Amino acid sequence: MMNKTSQTNIVRNLRILYPIWVLVGIFSIMYVPSTLIEFANPLKTAQNISENSFLFRLGIAGRLVAQLLFIIIPFLLYELFRNLDRTASTLMLILALISVPITMLNETINLEVINHLDKPDRIIEMLELYNQQMNISVIFWGLWLLPLGWLVYKFKLFPKVIGVLLFIAGFGYFIGS
């Protein structure tokens, strides 16, 4: 059984890392693409990326950092819950970690986009491929939340409503993919 000090340390680390992960994710997964990419206008997209190549590269770096944090955070949650339900904790960890190499490998497409700024139609094709492949990661982003939601709901370390919301989010990601 985990002692109170270990549990407190894990929760403290999660309180620091989780918001960083969320902010980096919002910036790199939502803000950067919505600022630079216009799928209906390949020329404008190429121009945006060319004129804002630092922002585009920062988005790539942010997504990679988010994935590195997504290795640490599920491990911390596993440590927090493993003595309560080892099976659900292990399933949560496995489902979370499966998405990391898929997502990181997919970033090579965005690195290649930078080499094709003179071919706007090719850029859009690559960005569409990137989005299609991200759907594979999104499946696992949803699936890992199901056992996490169960653990949060079952064990009173967090309010039960958070467990329910995690479960709903898990189904949302999964269905949305």
PDB file of C-alpha atoms in Angstrom:
ATOM      1  CA  MET A   1       0.000   0.000   0.000  1.00  0.00           C
ATOM      2  CA  MET A   2       1.229   3.483  -0.857  1.00  0.00           C
ATOM      3  CA  ASN A   3       2.106   5.698   2.072  1.00  0.00           C
ATOM      4  CA  LYS A   4       0.593   9.144   2.434  1.00  0.00           C
ATOM      5  CA  THR A   5       3.870  10.930   1.600  1.00  0.00           C
ATOM      6  CA  SER A   6       4.231   9.087  -1.726  1.00  0.00           C
ATOM      7  CA  GLN A   7       0.622   9.801  -2.620  1.00  0.00           C
ATOM      8  CA  THR A   8       1.070  13.484  -1.745  1.00  0.00           C
ATOM      9  CA  ASN A   9       4.238  13.692  -3.898  1.00  0.00           C
ATOM     10  CA  ILE A  10       2.487  12.115  -6.872  1.00  0.00           C
ATOM     11  CA  VAL A  11      -0.497  14.459  -6.564  1.00  0.00           C
ATOM     12  CA  ARG A  12       1.862  17.451  -6.236  1.00  0.00           C
ATOM     13  CA  ASN A  13       3.717  16.410  -9.407  1.00  0.00           C
ATOM     14  CA  LEU A  14       0.421  15.919 -11.253  1.00  0.00           C
ATOM     15  CA  ARG A  15      -0.749  19.389 -10.159  1.00  0.00           C
ATOM     16  CA  ILE A  16       2.381  20.842 -11.774  1.00  0.00           C
ATOM     17  CA  LEU A  17       2.690  18.692 -14.898  1.00  0.00           C
ATOM     18  CA  TYR A  18      -0.967  18.323 -15.882  1.00  0.00           C
ATOM     19  CA  PRO A  19      -1.650  22.061 -16.429  1.00  0.00           C
ATOM     20  CA  ILE A  20       1.650  22.408 -18.321  1.00  0.00           C
ATOM     21  CA  TRP A  21       0.641  19.459 -20.504  1.00  0.00           C
ATOM     22  CA  VAL A  22      -2.784  20.971 -21.166  1.00  0.00           C
ATOM     23  CA  LEU A  23      -1.393  24.422 -22.037  1.00  0.00           C
ATOM     24  CA  VAL A  24       1.321  23.030 -24.315  1.00  0.00           C
ATOM     25  CA  GLY A  25      -1.292  20.803 -25.964  1.00  0.00           C
ATOM     26  CA  ILE A  26      -3.768  23.644 -26.516  1.00  0.00           C
ATOM     27  CA  PHE A  27      -1.044  25.821 -28.014  1.00  0.00           C
ATOM     28  CA  SER A  28       0.516  23.208 -30.273  1.00  0.00           C
ATOM     29  CA  ILE A  29      -2.478  21.053 -31.211  1.00  0.00           C
ATOM     30  CA  MET A  30      -5.157  23.728 -31.476  1.00  0.00           C
ATOM     31  CA  TYR A  31      -3.733  27.261 -31.717  1.00  0.00           C
ATOM     32  CA  VAL A  32      -0.839  26.788 -34.146  1.00  0.00           C
ATOM     33  CA  PRO A  33      -2.764  24.801 -36.787  1.00  0.00           C
ATOM     34  CA  SER A  34      -5.829  27.073 -36.547  1.00  0.00           C
ATOM     35  CA  THR A  35      -3.569  30.090 -37.057  1.00  0.00           C
ATOM     36  CA  LEU A  36      -1.547  28.776 -39.993  1.00  0.00           C
ATOM     37  CA  ILE A  37      -3.546  26.167 -41.868  1.00  0.00           C
ATOM     38  CA  GLU A  38      -6.421  26.835 -44.261  1.00  0.00           C
ATOM     39  CA  PHE A  39      -7.256  23.559 -45.973  1.00  0.00           C
ATOM     40  CA  ALA A  40      -9.437  25.332 -48.553  1.00  0.00           C
ATOM     41  CA  ASN A  41      -6.574  27.650 -49.522  1.00  0.00           C
ATOM     42  CA  PRO A  42      -3.270  25.862 -50.186  1.00  0.00           C
ATOM     43  CA  LEU A  43      -1.479  29.042 -51.302  1.00  0.00           C
ATOM     44  CA  LYS A  44      -2.436  30.895 -48.120  1.00  0.00           C
ATOM     45  CA  THR A  45      -1.376  27.911 -45.995  1.00  0.00           C
ATOM     46  CA  ALA A  46       2.028  27.743 -47.702  1.00  0.00           C
ATOM     47  CA  GLN A  47       2.422  31.500 -47.263  1.00  0.00           C
ATOM     48  CA  ASN A  48       1.382  31.340 -43.588  1.00  0.00           C
ATOM     49  CA  ILE A  49       3.833  28.533 -42.820  1.00  0.00           C
ATOM     50  CA  SER A  50       6.616  30.242 -44.772  1.00  0.00           C
ATOM     51  CA  GLU A  51       6.089  33.588 -43.038  1.00  0.00           C
ATOM     52  CA  ASN A  52       5.638  31.967 -39.624  1.00  0.00           C
ATOM     53  CA  SER A  53       8.057  29.044 -39.849  1.00  0.00           C
ATOM     54  CA  PHE A  54       9.195  29.600 -36.266  1.00  0.00           C
ATOM     55  CA  LEU A  55       5.605  29.283 -35.021  1.00  0.00           C
ATOM     56  CA  PHE A  56       5.085  26.171 -37.179  1.00  0.00           C
ATOM     57  CA  ARG A  57       8.282  24.601 -35.785  1.00  0.00           C
ATOM     58  CA  LEU A  58       7.300  25.652 -32.261  1.00  0.00           C
ATOM     59  CA  GLY A  59       4.015  23.799 -32.803  1.00  0.00           C
ATOM     60  CA  ILE A  60       5.921  20.652 -33.779  1.00  0.00           C
ATOM     61  CA  ALA A  61       8.198  20.995 -30.748  1.00  0.00           C
ATOM     62  CA  GLY A  62       5.187  21.615 -28.501  1.00  0.00           C
ATOM     63  CA  ARG A  63       3.432  18.482 -29.731  1.00  0.00           C
ATOM     64  CA  LEU A  64       6.584  16.449 -29.071  1.00  0.00           C
ATOM     65  CA  VAL A  65       6.924  17.934 -25.571  1.00  0.00           C
ATOM     66  CA  ALA A  66       3.243  17.183 -24.934  1.00  0.00           C
ATOM     67  CA  GLN A  67       3.911  13.550 -25.864  1.00  0.00           C
ATOM     68  CA  LEU A  68       6.886  13.363 -23.507  1.00  0.00           C
ATOM     69  CA  LEU A  69       4.667  14.691 -20.726  1.00  0.00           C
ATOM     70  CA  PHE A  70       2.074  12.124 -21.803  1.00  0.00           C
ATOM     71  CA  ILE A  71       4.583   9.446 -20.865  1.00  0.00           C
ATOM     72  CA  ILE A  72       5.152  10.857 -17.390  1.00  0.00           C
ATOM     73  CA  ILE A  73       1.565  11.726 -16.443  1.00  0.00           C
ATOM     74  CA  PRO A  74       0.057   8.254 -17.037  1.00  0.00           C
ATOM     75  CA  PHE A  75       2.966   6.710 -15.103  1.00  0.00           C
ATOM     76  CA  LEU A  76       2.220   9.013 -12.163  1.00  0.00           C
ATOM     77  CA  LEU A  77      -1.463   8.098 -12.347  1.00  0.00           C
ATOM     78  CA  TYR A  78      -0.513   4.424 -12.530  1.00  0.00           C
ATOM     79  CA  GLU A  79       1.565   4.813  -9.364  1.00  0.00           C
ATOM     80  CA  LEU A  80      -1.338   6.562  -7.683  1.00  0.00           C
ATOM     81  CA  PHE A  81      -3.904   3.877  -8.533  1.00  0.00           C
ATOM     82  CA  ARG A  82      -1.965   0.620  -8.952  1.00  0.00           C
ATOM     83  CA  ASN A  83      -2.462  -0.611  -5.387  1.00  0.00           C
ATOM     84  CA  LEU A  84      -6.182   0.076  -5.656  1.00  0.00           C
ATOM     85  CA  ASP A  85      -6.807  -1.752  -8.939  1.00  0.00           C
ATOM     86  CA  ARG A  86      -3.734  -3.083 -10.719  1.00  0.00           C
ATOM     87  CA  THR A  87      -5.643  -4.353 -13.778  1.00  0.00           C
ATOM     88  CA  ALA A  88      -7.416  -1.070 -14.536  1.00  0.00           C
ATOM     89  CA  SER A  89      -4.239   0.911 -13.775  1.00  0.00           C
ATOM     90  CA  THR A  90      -2.161  -1.239 -16.106  1.00  0.00           C
ATOM     91  CA  LEU A  91      -4.769  -1.007 -18.864  1.00  0.00           C
ATOM     92  CA  MET A  92      -4.880   2.777 -18.462  1.00  0.00           C
ATOM     93  CA  LEU A  93      -1.089   3.002 -18.718  1.00  0.00           C
ATOM     94  CA  ILE A  94      -0.835   0.719 -21.757  1.00  0.00           C
ATOM     95  CA  LEU A  95      -3.591   2.518 -23.666  1.00  0.00           C
ATOM     96  CA  ALA A  96      -2.002   5.900 -22.937  1.00  0.00           C
ATOM     97  CA  LEU A  97       1.488   4.828 -23.938  1.00  0.00           C
ATOM     98  CA  ILE A  98       0.401   3.214 -27.218  1.00  0.00           C
ATOM     99  CA  SER A  99      -0.495   6.624 -28.630  1.00  0.00           C
ATOM    100  CA  VAL A 100       2.872   8.256 -27.903  1.00  0.00           C
ATOM    101  CA  PRO A 101       5.063   6.650 -30.602  1.00  0.00           C
ATOM    102  CA  ILE A 102       2.224   6.898 -33.133  1.00  0.00           C
ATOM    103  CA  THR A 103       1.827  10.616 -32.470  1.00  0.00           C
ATOM    104  CA  MET A 104       5.549  11.337 -32.394  1.00  0.00           C
ATOM    105  CA  LEU A 105       6.194   9.462 -35.628  1.00  0.00           C
ATOM    106  CA  ASN A 106       3.336  11.353 -37.263  1.00  0.00           C
ATOM    107  CA  GLU A 107       5.178  14.632 -36.586  1.00  0.00           C
ATOM    108  CA  THR A 108       7.668  13.644 -39.297  1.00  0.00           C
ATOM    109  CA  ILE A 109       4.939  14.619 -41.772  1.00  0.00           C
ATOM    110  CA  ASN A 110       4.929  18.163 -40.395  1.00  0.00           C
ATOM    111  CA  LEU A 111       8.723  18.267 -40.561  1.00  0.00           C
ATOM    112  CA  GLU A 112       8.443  17.323 -44.232  1.00  0.00           C
ATOM    113  CA  VAL A 113       5.855  20.062 -44.858  1.00  0.00           C
ATOM    114  CA  ILE A 114       8.606  22.619 -44.285  1.00  0.00           C
ATOM    115  CA  ASN A 115      10.533  21.139 -47.253  1.00  0.00           C
ATOM    116  CA  HIS A 116       7.585  21.555 -49.641  1.00  0.00           C
ATOM    117  CA  LEU A 117       6.587  25.198 -49.170  1.00  0.00           C
ATOM    118  CA  ASP A 118       6.907  25.680 -52.933  1.00  0.00           C
ATOM    119  CA  LYS A 119       4.218  23.017 -53.513  1.00  0.00           C
ATOM    120  CA  PRO A 120       1.031  24.250 -51.779  1.00  0.00           C
ATOM    121  CA  ASP A 121      -1.166  21.390 -53.011  1.00  0.00           C
ATOM    122  CA  ARG A 122       1.382  18.857 -51.723  1.00  0.00           C
ATOM    123  CA  ILE A 123       1.397  20.620 -48.335  1.00  0.00           C
ATOM    124  CA  ILE A 124      -2.380  20.246 -48.036  1.00  0.00           C
ATOM    125  CA  GLU A 125      -2.121  16.551 -48.972  1.00  0.00           C
ATOM    126  CA  MET A 126       0.504  16.018 -46.274  1.00  0.00           C
ATOM    127  CA  LEU A 127      -1.495  17.935 -43.661  1.00  0.00           C
ATOM    128  CA  GLU A 128      -4.609  15.923 -44.509  1.00  0.00           C
ATOM    129  CA  LEU A 129      -2.571  12.708 -44.150  1.00  0.00           C
ATOM    130  CA  TYR A 130      -1.286  14.008 -40.803  1.00  0.00           C
ATOM    131  CA  ASN A 131      -4.865  14.576 -39.598  1.00  0.00           C
ATOM    132  CA  GLN A 132      -5.984  11.142 -40.781  1.00  0.00           C
ATOM    133  CA  GLN A 133      -3.104   9.462 -38.972  1.00  0.00           C
ATOM    134  CA  MET A 134      -3.782  11.511 -35.840  1.00  0.00           C
ATOM    135  CA  ASN A 135      -7.171   9.794 -35.679  1.00  0.00           C
ATOM    136  CA  ILE A 136      -5.302   6.618 -34.725  1.00  0.00           C
ATOM    137  CA  SER A 137      -3.761   8.416 -31.743  1.00  0.00           C
ATOM    138  CA  VAL A 138      -7.100   9.973 -30.855  1.00  0.00           C
ATOM    139  CA  ILE A 139      -8.594   6.483 -30.512  1.00  0.00           C
ATOM    140  CA  PHE A 140      -6.075   5.742 -27.755  1.00  0.00           C
ATOM    141  CA  TRP A 141      -6.474   9.225 -26.232  1.00  0.00           C
ATOM    142  CA  GLY A 142     -10.083   8.214 -25.695  1.00  0.00           C
ATOM    143  CA  LEU A 143      -9.498   4.624 -24.634  1.00  0.00           C
ATOM    144  CA  TRP A 144      -7.015   5.481 -21.859  1.00  0.00           C
ATOM    145  CA  LEU A 145      -9.589   7.797 -20.280  1.00  0.00           C
ATOM    146  CA  LEU A 146     -12.065   4.939 -19.779  1.00  0.00           C
ATOM    147  CA  PRO A 147     -10.039   3.022 -17.164  1.00  0.00           C
ATOM    148  CA  LEU A 148      -8.825   6.338 -15.718  1.00  0.00           C
ATOM    149  CA  GLY A 149     -12.438   7.485 -15.357  1.00  0.00           C
ATOM    150  CA  TRP A 150     -13.290   4.174 -13.694  1.00  0.00           C
ATOM    151  CA  LEU A 151     -10.384   4.505 -11.247  1.00  0.00           C
ATOM    152  CA  VAL A 152     -11.228   8.101 -10.379  1.00  0.00           C
ATOM    153  CA  TYR A 153     -14.896   7.199  -9.904  1.00  0.00           C
ATOM    154  CA  LYS A 154     -14.273   4.009  -7.914  1.00  0.00           C
ATOM    155  CA  PHE A 155     -11.631   5.314  -5.507  1.00  0.00           C
ATOM    156  CA  LYS A 156     -12.324   8.494  -3.618  1.00  0.00           C
ATOM    157  CA  LEU A 157      -9.038  10.251  -4.399  1.00  0.00           C
ATOM    158  CA  PHE A 158     -10.931  12.724  -6.608  1.00  0.00           C
ATOM    159  CA  PRO A 159     -14.580  13.831  -6.801  1.00  0.00           C
ATOM    160  CA  LYS A 160     -16.776  11.217  -8.538  1.00  0.00           C
ATOM    161  CA  VAL A 161     -17.928  13.791 -11.095  1.00  0.00           C
ATOM    162  CA  ILE A 162     -14.379  13.923 -12.480  1.00  0.00           C
ATOM    163  CA  GLY A 163     -14.528  10.181 -13.084  1.00  0.00           C
ATOM    164  CA  VAL A 164     -17.831  10.551 -14.923  1.00  0.00           C
ATOM    165  CA  LEU A 165     -16.444  13.430 -17.018  1.00  0.00           C
ATOM    166  CA  LEU A 166     -13.317  11.409 -17.874  1.00  0.00           C
ATOM    167  CA  PHE A 167     -15.509   8.518 -18.968  1.00  0.00           C
ATOM    168  CA  ILE A 168     -17.630  10.830 -21.157  1.00  0.00           C
ATOM    169  CA  ALA A 169     -14.502  12.426 -22.634  1.00  0.00           C
ATOM    170  CA  GLY A 170     -13.070   8.976 -23.363  1.00  0.00           C
ATOM    171  CA  PHE A 171     -16.157   8.003 -25.337  1.00  0.00           C
ATOM    172  CA  GLY A 172     -16.131  11.397 -27.053  1.00  0.00           C
ATOM    173  CA  TYR A 173     -12.540  11.018 -28.267  1.00  0.00           C
ATOM    174  CA  PHE A 174     -13.170   7.444 -29.339  1.00  0.00           C
ATOM    175  CA  ILE A 175     -16.360   8.251 -31.250  1.00  0.00           C
ATOM    176  CA  GLY A 176     -14.863  11.429 -32.694  1.00  0.00           C
ATOM    177  CA  SER A 177     -11.943   9.539 -34.144  1.00  0.00           C
TER     178      SER A 177
END
